[in-house]
Tab-separated table of C-alpha atoms in Angstrom:
chain	number	residue	atom	x	y	z
A	1	UNK	CA	-12.026	-3.367	-14.943
A	2	UNK	CA	-13.970	-0.530	-13.377
A	3	UNK	CA	-14.900	0.620	-9.915
A	4	UNK	CA	-17.887	-1.702	-10.114
A	5	UNK	CA	-16.019	-4.874	-10.986
A	6	UNK	CA	-12.732	-6.364	-9.844
A	7	UNK	CA	-10.603	-9.293	-10.895
A	8	UNK	CA	-10.193	-12.660	-9.201
A	9	UNK	CA	-8.994	-12.701	-5.586
A	10	UNK	CA	-10.075	-9.078	-5.207
A	11	UNK	CA	-12.788	-7.434	-3.209
A	12	UNK	CA	-14.483	-4.117	-3.894
A	13	UNK	CA	-15.250	-2.310	-0.642
A	14	UNK	CA	-17.604	0.587	-0.070
A	15	UNK	CA	-17.926	1.808	3.479
A	16	UNK	CA	-15.939	0.679	6.502
A	17	UNK	CA	-12.606	-0.239	4.934
A	18	UNK	CA	-10.841	-0.528	8.292
A	19	UNK	CA	-13.127	-3.320	9.550
A	20	UNK	CA	-13.005	-5.132	6.210
A	21	UNK	CA	-9.184	-5.125	6.267
A	22	UNK	CA	-9.121	-6.274	9.913
A	23	UNK	CA	-11.434	-9.144	8.971
A	24	UNK	CA	-9.347	-10.082	5.920
A	25	UNK	CA	-6.150	-10.080	8.015
A	26	UNK	CA	-7.708	-12.472	10.517
A	27	UNK	CA	-9.012	-14.786	7.756
A	28	UNK	CA	-6.168	-14.717	5.224
A	29	UNK	CA	-2.996	-16.774	5.327
A	30	UNK	CA	-1.244	-14.822	2.588
A	31	UNK	CA	-0.591	-11.221	1.674
A	32	UNK	CA	-3.209	-8.534	1.339
A	33	UNK	CA	-2.258	-5.929	-1.220
A	34	UNK	CA	-3.753	-2.452	-1.287
A	35	UNK	CA	-2.944	0.456	-3.559
A	36	UNK	CA	-3.729	4.123	-3.726
A	37	UNK	CA	-2.623	7.122	-1.710
A	38	UNK	CA	-5.898	7.677	0.135
A	39	UNK	CA	-6.342	4.035	1.118
A	40	UNK	CA	-2.693	3.653	2.129
A	41	UNK	CA	-2.921	6.735	4.358
A	42	UNK	CA	-6.160	5.554	5.952
A	43	UNK	CA	-4.721	2.122	6.757
A	44	UNK	CA	-1.398	3.600	7.923
A	45	UNK	CA	-3.202	5.803	10.438
A	46	UNK	CA	-4.962	2.753	11.902
A	47	UNK	CA	-1.790	0.631	12.070
A	48	UNK	CA	-3.068	-1.974	9.622
A	49	UNK	CA	-0.074	-1.936	7.266
A	50	UNK	CA	2.605	-4.495	8.152
A	51	UNK	CA	4.921	-3.766	5.237
A	52	UNK	CA	5.362	-0.939	2.762
A	53	UNK	CA	6.668	-1.816	-0.704
A	54	UNK	CA	7.779	1.238	-2.603
A	55	UNK	CA	8.758	0.846	-6.244
A	56	UNK	CA	11.226	3.559	-7.241
A	57	UNK	CA	11.299	4.321	-10.974
A	58	UNK	CA	13.963	6.357	-12.739
A	59	UNK	CA	11.486	8.991	-13.876
A	60	UNK	CA	11.067	12.623	-12.888
A	61	UNK	CA	7.462	13.800	-12.710
A	62	UNK	CA	6.340	17.376	-12.466
A	63	UNK	CA	3.156	16.581	-10.558
A	64	UNK	CA	0.870	13.885	-9.338
A	65	UNK	CA	-0.618	12.600	-6.126
A	66	UNK	CA	1.881	11.931	-3.327
A	67	UNK	CA	1.934	8.405	-1.926
A	68	UNK	CA	1.847	9.710	1.632
A	69	UNK	CA	-0.714	12.402	2.349
A	70	UNK	CA	0.210	15.675	3.972
A	71	UNK	CA	0.150	15.435	7.747
A	72	UNK	CA	0.947	11.720	7.825
A	73	UNK	CA	4.217	11.022	9.597
A	74	UNK	CA	5.544	7.452	9.710
A	75	UNK	CA	8.564	6.008	11.460
A	76	UNK	CA	9.750	3.077	9.351
A	77	UNK	CA	12.564	0.539	9.539
A	78	UNK	CA	14.141	-0.814	6.354
A	79	UNK	CA	13.534	-4.475	5.525
A	80	UNK	CA	15.504	-4.626	2.298
A	81	UNK	CA	15.827	-3.524	-1.281
A	82	UNK	CA	15.865	-5.342	-4.585
A	83	UNK	CA	16.912	-4.207	-8.051
A	84	UNK	CA	14.287	-5.114	-10.632
A	85	UNK	CA	14.202	-4.747	-14.412
A	86	UNK	CA	14.221	-1.429	-16.285
A	87	UNK	CA	15.945	0.433	-13.455
A	88	UNK	CA	13.180	-0.133	-10.905
A	89	UNK	CA	14.180	-0.612	-7.271
A	90	UNK	CA	11.869	-2.204	-4.705
A	91	UNK	CA	12.282	-0.712	-1.227
A	92	UNK	CA	10.662	-2.612	1.649
A	93	UNK	CA	9.868	-1.040	5.027
A	94	UNK	CA	7.955	-1.978	8.180
A	95	UNK	CA	6.500	0.271	10.844
A	96	UNK	CA	9.134	0.834	13.541
């Protein structure tokens, strides 16, 4: 896959992501999954994220891109946690 092609049940968006996500939320019955720090921050600022799923891995990294951009402050309430394989823990949160 590249930035020019996506898999099934996926949509490549260039331009007004906020309106595309609003439209998808009104049309879709199921979950809409997004990934990436920049996109997550953009949608968080507009209130379009209903649930955050954070996968915690038992790894220490010396660098990388933070999930939440600098200047973004969120108040979240916990929805639950689940232990997965290989020491991964899924943490679920919703906007408070």
